[in-house]
mmCIF file of C-alpha atoms in Angstrom:
data_model
loop_
_atom_site.group_PDB
_atom_site.id
_atom_site.type_symbol
_atom_site.label_atom_id
_atom_site.label_comp_id
_atom_site.label_asym_id
_atom_site.label_seq_id
_atom_site.Cartn_x
_atom_site.Cartn_y
_atom_site.Cartn_z
ATOM 1 C CA MET A 18 -0.152 0.087 0.297
ATOM 2 C CA SER A 19 1.208 3.396 -1.448
ATOM 3 C CA ALA A 20 1.682 6.333 0.834
ATOM 4 C CA PRO A 21 0.150 9.660 0.170
ATOM 5 C CA ARG A 22 1.929 10.724 -3.542
ATOM 6 C CA ASN A 23 1.087 14.727 -2.645
ATOM 7 C CA GLN A 24 3.285 15.016 1.036
ATOM 8 C CA VAL A 25 6.722 14.303 1.257
ATOM 9 C CA LEU A 26 8.903 13.695 4.126
ATOM 10 C CA LEU A 27 11.043 16.997 4.990
ATOM 11 C CA VAL A 28 14.541 15.813 6.303
ATOM 12 C CA ASP A 29 17.710 17.373 7.121
ATOM 13 C CA THR A 30 21.377 16.644 5.935
ATOM 14 C CA ARG A 31 21.958 13.292 6.835
ATOM 15 C CA ASP A 32 18.589 12.139 5.754
ATOM 16 C CA ARG A 33 16.818 12.333 9.486
ATOM 17 C CA PRO A 34 13.328 13.109 9.020
ATOM 18 C CA LEU A 35 11.854 16.335 10.439
ATOM 19 C CA GLY A 36 8.512 16.628 9.155
ATOM 20 C CA VAL A 37 6.029 16.278 6.485
ATOM 21 C CA GLU A 38 4.966 18.863 3.898
ATOM 22 C CA GLU A 39 2.519 19.300 0.880
ATOM 23 C CA LYS A 40 4.897 17.879 -2.486
ATOM 24 C CA ALA A 41 4.268 21.402 -3.888
ATOM 25 C CA ALA A 42 5.312 23.610 -1.009
ATOM 26 C CA ALA A 43 8.459 21.756 -0.886
ATOM 27 C CA HIS A 44 9.058 22.832 -4.602
ATOM 28 C CA ALA A 45 8.197 26.063 -4.543
ATOM 29 C CA ARG A 46 10.349 26.735 -1.714
ATOM 30 C CA PRO A 47 13.605 25.055 -1.154
ATOM 31 C CA MET A 48 12.453 22.254 1.355
ATOM 32 C CA LEU A 49 15.861 19.349 1.970
ATOM 33 C CA HIS A 50 12.993 16.616 1.090
ATOM 34 C CA ARG A 51 13.812 12.335 0.777
ATOM 35 C CA ALA A 52 13.996 11.568 -2.704
ATOM 36 C CA PHE A 53 15.091 8.613 -5.052
ATOM 37 C CA SER A 54 16.188 7.513 -8.436
ATOM 38 C CA VAL A 55 16.374 4.803 -10.064
ATOM 39 C CA PHE A 56 19.263 3.322 -12.957
ATOM 40 C CA LEU A 57 18.369 0.394 -14.476
ATOM 41 C CA TYR A 58 20.849 -1.523 -17.494
ATOM 42 C CA GLN A 59 21.365 -4.148 -19.318
ATOM 43 C CA GLY A 60 24.539 -4.956 -20.306
ATOM 44 C CA ASP A 61 26.383 -1.939 -21.208
ATOM 45 C CA ARG A 62 23.113 0.112 -21.669
ATOM 46 C CA MET A 63 21.043 2.009 -19.392
ATOM 47 C CA PHE A 64 17.457 2.836 -19.396
ATOM 48 C CA LEU A 65 16.770 6.151 -20.353
ATOM 49 C CA GLN A 66 13.274 7.959 -20.349
ATOM 50 C CA ARG A 67 12.698 11.341 -21.431
ATOM 51 C CA ARG A 68 10.621 12.964 -19.292
ATOM 52 C CA ALA A 69 6.397 13.867 -20.167
ATOM 53 C CA ARG A 70 6.934 17.812 -21.591
ATOM 54 C CA ASP A 71 4.335 18.680 -19.280
ATOM 55 C CA LYS A 72 5.404 17.816 -15.676
ATOM 56 C CA TYR A 73 6.547 20.887 -13.540
ATOM 57 C CA HIS A 74 9.775 20.945 -14.506
ATOM 58 C CA SER A 75 12.708 19.616 -16.342
ATOM 59 C CA GLY A 76 9.877 18.029 -19.024
ATOM 60 C CA GLY A 77 11.111 16.666 -22.204
ATOM 61 C CA LEU A 78 14.751 16.326 -20.759
ATOM 62 C CA TRP A 79 16.517 12.637 -20.464
ATOM 63 C CA SER A 80 16.438 10.938 -17.151
ATOM 64 C CA ASN A 81 16.821 7.804 -15.219
ATOM 65 C CA ALA A 82 14.166 5.286 -15.514
ATOM 66 C CA CYS A 83 12.478 6.544 -12.639
ATOM 67 C CA CYS A 84 12.513 9.823 -10.301
ATOM 68 C CA SER A 85 10.351 9.838 -7.356
ATOM 69 C CA HIS A 86 9.146 10.287 -3.323
ATOM 70 C CA PRO A 87 8.772 8.221 -0.903
ATOM 71 C CA GLY A 88 5.355 9.387 0.639
ATOM 72 C CA PRO A 89 5.824 9.423 4.595
ATOM 73 C CA GLY A 90 6.095 5.886 6.632
ATOM 74 C CA GLU A 91 6.421 4.562 3.307
ATOM 75 C CA GLU A 92 9.669 2.121 2.674
ATOM 76 C CA ILE A 93 12.017 3.756 0.174
ATOM 77 C CA LEU A 94 12.869 0.077 -1.847
ATOM 78 C CA SER A 95 9.263 -0.715 -1.750
ATOM 79 C CA ALA A 96 8.141 2.722 -3.283
ATOM 80 C CA ALA A 97 11.110 2.871 -5.558
ATOM 81 C CA ARG A 98 10.181 -0.531 -7.209
ATOM 82 C CA GLU A 99 6.482 0.401 -6.930
ATOM 83 C CA ARG A 100 7.098 3.830 -9.125
ATOM 84 C CA THR A 101 9.402 2.129 -11.619
ATOM 85 C CA LEU A 102 6.787 -0.599 -12.274
ATOM 86 C CA GLU A 103 3.914 2.059 -12.809
ATOM 87 C CA GLU A 104 6.069 4.733 -14.881
ATOM 88 C CA VAL A 105 7.786 2.250 -17.352
ATOM 89 C CA GLY A 106 6.593 -0.996 -16.644
ATOM 90 C CA LEU A 107 10.121 -2.290 -15.722
ATOM 91 C CA GLU A 108 10.967 -4.626 -12.983
ATOM 92 C CA ALA A 109 14.474 -5.470 -11.409
ATOM 93 C CA PRO A 110 15.987 -6.291 -8.273
ATOM 94 C CA LEU A 111 17.068 -2.943 -6.852
ATOM 95 C CA GLU A 112 20.265 -1.993 -4.660
ATOM 96 C CA GLU A 113 21.040 1.345 -3.014
ATOM 97 C CA ILE A 114 24.728 2.280 -4.149
ATOM 98 C CA PHE A 115 24.824 5.439 -2.570
ATOM 99 C CA GLN A 116 23.346 8.842 -1.578
ATOM 100 C CA PHE A 117 23.421 12.752 -2.171
ATOM 101 C CA ILE A 118 22.074 15.928 -2.138
ATOM 102 C CA TYR A 119 21.611 18.373 -5.163
ATOM 103 C CA TYR A 120 19.669 21.516 -5.324
ATOM 104 C CA ALA A 121 18.177 23.107 -8.866
ATOM 105 C CA SER A 122 16.556 25.983 -9.379
ATOM 106 C CA PHE A 123 13.604 26.122 -12.265
ATOM 107 C CA ALA A 124 11.944 29.331 -11.583
ATOM 108 C CA PRO A 125 11.711 32.032 -8.247
ATOM 109 C CA ASP A 126 9.350 29.461 -6.909
ATOM 110 C CA LEU A 127 10.423 25.621 -8.252
ATOM 111 C CA TYR A 128 13.571 24.489 -6.574
ATOM 112 C CA GLU A 129 14.607 20.917 -6.651
ATOM 113 C CA TYR A 130 16.914 20.284 -3.031
ATOM 114 C CA GLU A 131 16.572 16.544 -2.850
ATOM 115 C CA TYR A 132 18.073 14.023 -0.422
ATOM 116 C CA ASP A 133 18.749 11.087 -3.007
ATOM 117 C CA HIS A 134 18.891 7.943 -3.033
ATOM 118 C CA VAL A 135 19.916 6.273 -5.760
ATOM 119 C CA PHE A 136 19.272 2.805 -6.413
ATOM 120 C CA LEU A 137 20.328 -0.104 -9.599
ATOM 121 C CA GLY A 138 18.772 -2.680 -11.150
ATOM 122 C CA GLU A 139 20.545 -5.173 -14.059
ATOM 123 C CA CYS A 140 17.066 -5.312 -15.798
ATOM 124 C CA ARG A 141 15.899 -8.855 -17.558
ATOM 125 C CA ASP A 142 13.479 -7.835 -19.523
ATOM 126 C CA ALA A 143 14.732 -5.056 -22.430
ATOM 127 C CA ALA A 144 10.811 -4.293 -23.335
ATOM 128 C CA TRP A 145 8.874 -0.742 -21.337
ATOM 129 C CA ARG A 146 5.581 0.140 -21.146
ATOM 130 C CA LEU A 147 5.438 3.776 -20.012
ATOM 131 C CA ASP A 148 2.580 5.596 -18.370
ATOM 132 C CA PRO A 149 2.479 8.927 -20.679
ATOM 133 C CA ALA A 150 1.801 11.500 -17.453
ATOM 134 C CA GLU A 151 5.472 10.412 -16.351
ATOM 135 C CA ALA A 152 7.340 9.814 -19.588
ATOM 136 C CA GLU A 153 6.923 10.662 -23.286
ATOM 137 C CA GLU A 154 10.057 7.848 -25.008
ATOM 138 C CA ALA A 155 12.657 6.052 -23.934
ATOM 139 C CA ARG A 156 15.427 4.365 -24.992
ATOM 140 C CA TRP A 157 18.303 1.584 -23.872
ATOM 141 C CA VAL A 158 21.873 3.611 -24.600
ATOM 142 C CA PRO A 159 25.048 2.066 -24.508
ATOM 143 C CA LEU A 160 27.291 3.254 -21.975
ATOM 144 C CA GLU A 161 29.755 5.235 -24.199
ATOM 145 C CA GLU A 162 27.166 6.641 -26.075
ATOM 146 C CA LEU A 163 25.825 7.715 -23.084
ATOM 147 C CA GLU A 164 28.909 9.889 -22.010
ATOM 148 C CA GLU A 165 29.136 11.520 -24.953
ATOM 149 C CA GLU A 166 25.985 12.673 -24.402
ATOM 150 C CA LEU A 167 26.681 13.933 -21.344
ATOM 151 C CA VAL A 168 29.930 16.378 -22.717
ATOM 152 C CA ARG A 169 27.922 17.323 -26.143
ATOM 153 C CA SER A 170 24.279 18.115 -25.088
ATOM 154 C CA PRO A 171 23.987 18.161 -21.190
ATOM 155 C CA ARG A 172 20.933 20.846 -21.141
ATOM 156 C CA ASP A 173 19.044 17.539 -22.695
ATOM 157 C CA PHE A 174 19.407 16.033 -19.392
ATOM 158 C CA SER A 175 17.264 16.116 -16.160
ATOM 159 C CA ALA A 176 19.707 18.403 -12.982
ATOM 160 C CA TRP A 177 19.933 15.147 -11.022
ATOM 161 C CA PHE A 178 20.539 12.357 -14.091
ATOM 162 C CA LEU A 179 23.862 14.747 -14.578
ATOM 163 C CA ALA A 180 25.107 14.472 -10.812
ATOM 164 C CA ALA A 181 24.584 11.165 -10.594
ATOM 165 C CA ALA A 182 25.297 9.109 -13.697
ATOM 166 C CA PRO A 183 28.610 9.006 -13.513
ATOM 167 C CA ARG A 184 28.410 7.729 -10.100
ATOM 168 C CA VAL A 185 26.266 5.019 -12.037
ATOM 169 C CA MET A 186 27.892 4.302 -14.869
ATOM 170 C CA GLU A 187 31.098 3.537 -12.824
ATOM 171 C CA GLU A 188 29.302 1.013 -10.728
ATOM 172 C CA ILE A 189 27.943 -0.080 -14.109
ATOM 173 C CA ARG A 190 31.086 -1.202 -15.388
ATOM 174 C CA ARG A 191 32.931 -2.547 -12.102
ATOM 175 C CA ARG A 192 29.594 -4.935 -11.930
ATOM 176 C CA ARG A 193 30.308 -5.928 -15.296
ATOM 177 C CA GLY A 194 34.261 -6.683 -14.250
#
């Protein structure tokens, strides 16, 4: 059973809960809150989704398989699995590989200030099923090609993806030997 999706958990810089806030309010002021980012790979390819153009921020940008917020009292790994299946129709065993804090300003009253838990999963099924409210396009891209795109066209990617992708790619390569 998922928690209310219109609320986020406010946290301090060590991810300790401070309270609950309505999602829109937390993004209207820079309020640090808990989030997660799910990255999926298959061999030497990473799954990318292009965010739906009408998302409240970063619409039309390429990003990782899923990014969202666990609701208050919701276990983060369960939330990550559930949202990934809902948004892109893919399942994989997920493992948290690191955490980081990032901040991005999109407008005078729209911010991302997140304590992000990054999950990685090796996906066996390559076929996706997108929720059009979340993503408009998807693709599997070889890591080498992705590295080139990140250098050549960084504005085509979400802020959190740009921050996390290099470490995620390093971990994928480490796992592949």
